[in-house]
Coordinates of C-alpha atoms in Angstrom, one line a residue:
M1 CA 0.0 0.0 0.0
R2 CA 1.1 3.5 -0.7
P3 CA 1.7 5.9 2.1
V4 CA -1.1 8.4 3.0
A5 CA -1.3 12.0 3.8
V6 CA -4.2 13.4 5.9
L7 CA -6.1 16.4 4.4
G8 CA -7.1 18.5 7.4
G9 CA -5.8 18.8 10.9
G10 CA -8.7 19.1 13.3
G11 CA -10.3 16.7 15.7
H12 CA -11.6 14.4 13.0
A13 CA -8.1 14.1 11.6
R14 CA -6.9 12.8 14.9
V15 CA -9.5 10.0 14.8
V16 CA -8.5 9.2 11.2
I17 CA -4.8 9.0 12.2
D18 CA -5.7 6.5 14.9
M19 CA -7.5 4.4 12.3
L20 CA -4.6 4.6 10.0
R21 CA -2.2 3.5 12.7
L22 CA -4.5 0.5 13.6
A23 CA -4.3 -0.5 9.9
S24 CA -0.5 -0.1 10.0
R25 CA -0.5 2.5 7.3
D26 CA 2.5 4.7 6.7
I27 CA 1.4 8.3 7.4
L28 CA 3.4 11.0 5.7
G29 CA 1.8 13.8 7.7
V30 CA -1.1 16.3 7.7
I31 CA -1.9 19.1 5.2
D32 CA -3.7 22.0 6.7
P33 CA -3.4 25.8 6.5
K34 CA -4.2 26.2 10.2
L35 CA -3.9 23.4 12.6
D36 CA -6.7 23.5 15.2
V37 CA -5.4 20.8 17.5
A38 CA -2.1 19.2 18.4
L39 CA -1.1 16.4 16.1
P40 CA -0.5 12.9 17.6
S41 CA 3.0 12.0 18.5
G42 CA 5.2 11.3 15.4
V43 CA 2.8 12.9 12.9
R44 CA 4.2 16.0 11.2
H45 CA 2.6 19.0 9.6
L46 CA 3.4 19.0 5.8
G47 CA 2.2 22.5 5.1
A48 CA -0.8 24.5 4.0
D49 CA -1.7 22.8 0.6
M50 CA -1.6 19.6 -1.4
S51 CA 1.0 21.0 -3.8
V52 CA 3.7 19.7 -1.5
L53 CA 2.8 16.2 -2.5
A54 CA 2.9 14.2 -5.7
P55 CA -0.2 12.1 -6.5
A56 CA 2.0 9.3 -7.8
D57 CA 3.7 9.0 -4.4
C58 CA 0.8 8.8 -2.0
E59 CA -2.9 8.6 -1.4
L60 CA -5.0 11.0 0.6
V61 CA -7.4 10.5 3.5
M62 CA -9.9 13.2 4.4
G63 CA -9.3 14.5 7.9
V64 CA -11.9 17.2 7.7
G65 CA -15.2 16.4 9.4
S66 CA -18.3 18.3 8.7
I67 CA -21.0 20.0 10.7
D68 CA -22.5 21.9 7.8
V69 CA -24.0 21.5 4.3
G70 CA -23.7 23.3 1.0
S71 CA -21.0 25.9 0.4
R72 CA -20.1 26.0 4.1
N73 CA -18.9 22.4 4.1
P74 CA -15.3 22.2 2.8
R75 CA -15.2 18.4 2.3
P76 CA -16.7 18.3 -1.2
R77 CA -14.6 21.2 -2.4
L78 CA -11.4 19.7 -1.0
F79 CA -12.2 16.3 -2.5
A80 CA -12.8 17.8 -5.9
E81 CA -9.6 19.8 -5.8
A82 CA -7.6 16.8 -4.8
K83 CA -9.1 14.6 -7.6
A84 CA -8.5 17.4 -10.2
M85 CA -4.8 17.3 -9.1
G86 CA -4.7 13.5 -9.7
F87 CA -4.9 12.3 -6.1
A88 CA -6.7 9.1 -5.0
F89 CA -8.4 8.7 -1.7
S90 CA -8.1 5.7 0.6
S91 CA -11.3 4.3 2.2
L92 CA -11.0 3.2 5.8
R93 CA -12.9 0.8 8.0
H94 CA -12.2 0.7 11.8
P95 CA -11.5 -2.9 13.0
S96 CA -14.6 -2.7 15.3
A97 CA -16.9 -1.7 12.5
V98 CA -19.2 -4.3 10.9
M99 CA -20.0 -4.1 7.2
A100 CA -21.9 -6.7 5.2
S101 CA -19.9 -8.3 2.4
D102 CA -22.1 -7.1 -0.4
V103 CA -22.1 -3.3 0.5
E104 CA -20.6 -1.2 -2.3
I105 CA -18.5 1.8 -1.1
G106 CA -17.1 4.7 -3.1
E107 CA -13.7 6.3 -2.9
G108 CA -12.7 7.9 0.4
V109 CA -15.4 6.4 2.6
Q110 CA -14.7 6.2 6.3
I111 CA -16.5 3.6 8.4
M112 CA -15.7 4.6 12.0
A113 CA -15.5 2.6 15.3
G114 CA -18.6 0.6 16.2
A115 CA -20.5 1.5 13.0
V116 CA -22.7 -1.1 11.4
V117 CA -23.6 -1.2 7.7
Q118 CA -26.0 -4.0 6.7
T119 CA -26.6 -5.9 3.5
G120 CA -27.6 -4.5 0.1
G121 CA -26.3 -1.0 0.7
F122 CA -24.4 1.5 -1.4
I123 CA -22.3 4.3 0.1
G124 CA -21.1 7.1 -2.3
R125 CA -17.7 8.9 -2.3
N126 CA -16.2 10.9 0.5
V127 CA -18.7 9.7 3.1
I128 CA -18.3 9.5 6.9
V129 CA -20.2 6.8 8.8
N130 CA -19.2 8.0 12.2
T131 CA -18.8 6.3 15.5
S132 CA -21.6 3.8 16.4
A133 CA -23.8 4.8 13.5
S134 CA -26.1 2.1 12.1
I135 CA -27.2 1.8 8.5
D136 CA -29.7 -1.0 7.9
H137 CA -30.4 -3.0 4.8
D138 CA -30.8 -1.7 1.2
C139 CA -29.9 1.9 1.9
R140 CA -28.4 4.3 -0.7
I141 CA -26.1 7.0 0.7
G142 CA -25.0 9.8 -1.7
D143 CA -21.6 11.5 -2.1
H144 CA -20.1 13.7 0.6
V145 CA -22.6 12.7 3.3
H146 CA -21.8 12.8 7.0
I147 CA -23.7 10.3 9.2
A148 CA -22.8 11.6 12.6
P149 CA -22.1 9.5 15.8
G150 CA -25.1 7.4 16.9
V151 CA -27.3 7.9 13.9
I152 CA -29.7 5.2 13.0
V153 CA -30.8 4.8 9.4
S154 CA -33.5 2.2 9.0
G155 CA -33.9 -0.1 6.0
N156 CA -34.5 1.1 2.4
V157 CA -33.6 4.8 3.1
S158 CA -32.1 7.0 0.4
V159 CA -29.8 9.9 1.5
G160 CA -28.9 12.5 -1.2
D161 CA -25.5 14.0 -1.8
G162 CA -24.1 16.4 0.7
V163 CA -26.5 15.5 3.6
H164 CA -25.6 15.9 7.2
L165 CA -27.4 13.6 9.6
G166 CA -26.8 15.1 13.1
T167 CA -25.7 13.1 16.1
G168 CA -28.3 10.6 17.3
A169 CA -30.7 11.3 14.5
I170 CA -33.1 8.5 13.5
V171 CA -34.3 8.1 9.9
I172 CA -37.1 5.6 9.7
Q173 CA -37.6 3.0 6.9
G174 CA -38.4 4.1 3.3
I175 CA -37.6 7.8 3.8
V176 CA -35.8 9.9 1.1
V177 CA -33.6 12.6 2.5
S178 CA -33.1 15.2 -0.2
A179 CA -29.6 16.4 -1.3
G180 CA -28.1 19.1 0.8
A181 CA -30.4 18.6 3.7
M182 CA -29.4 18.9 7.4
V183 CA -31.1 16.6 9.8
G184 CA -30.7 18.0 13.4
A185 CA -29.2 16.0 16.3
G186 CA -31.5 13.6 18.0

């Protein structure tokens, strides 16, 4: 496997770095114009932008979380900029996450600790299925979605691109969540 660089240096990046270490991935460092938190021991700051790296030498992992939608959410923009420069994104799955064998996932997906993704699902590109979230059977999750910690998505749900499902939200079976929507916590 190629080494990885983490794009973004906030709290979510620290969680991603821990997952990379659990997977024994070689971490080049973190790219961020303004670090919000101290980096874990042994992880260095590579600078402010992706131009310090060559796409042929590494993959990227998104370290930016999201608490917003639309133009205020930097994740889709950063993903598109990196792809335009020729970078590929690694997908990650925490060892304690459970994912059915037939689930299709896109590039740059992050399945965090304790998450469960059941059979027949599809998860688009650059998606976070955060800590202890549960996605039941036959769900379709669009690109750039953040399913926050503790979210429950029942069976046969469709979630559009760029949606943020807030911490502890519950989406009952058969619901369609339109692109760009924000579902509040709880």
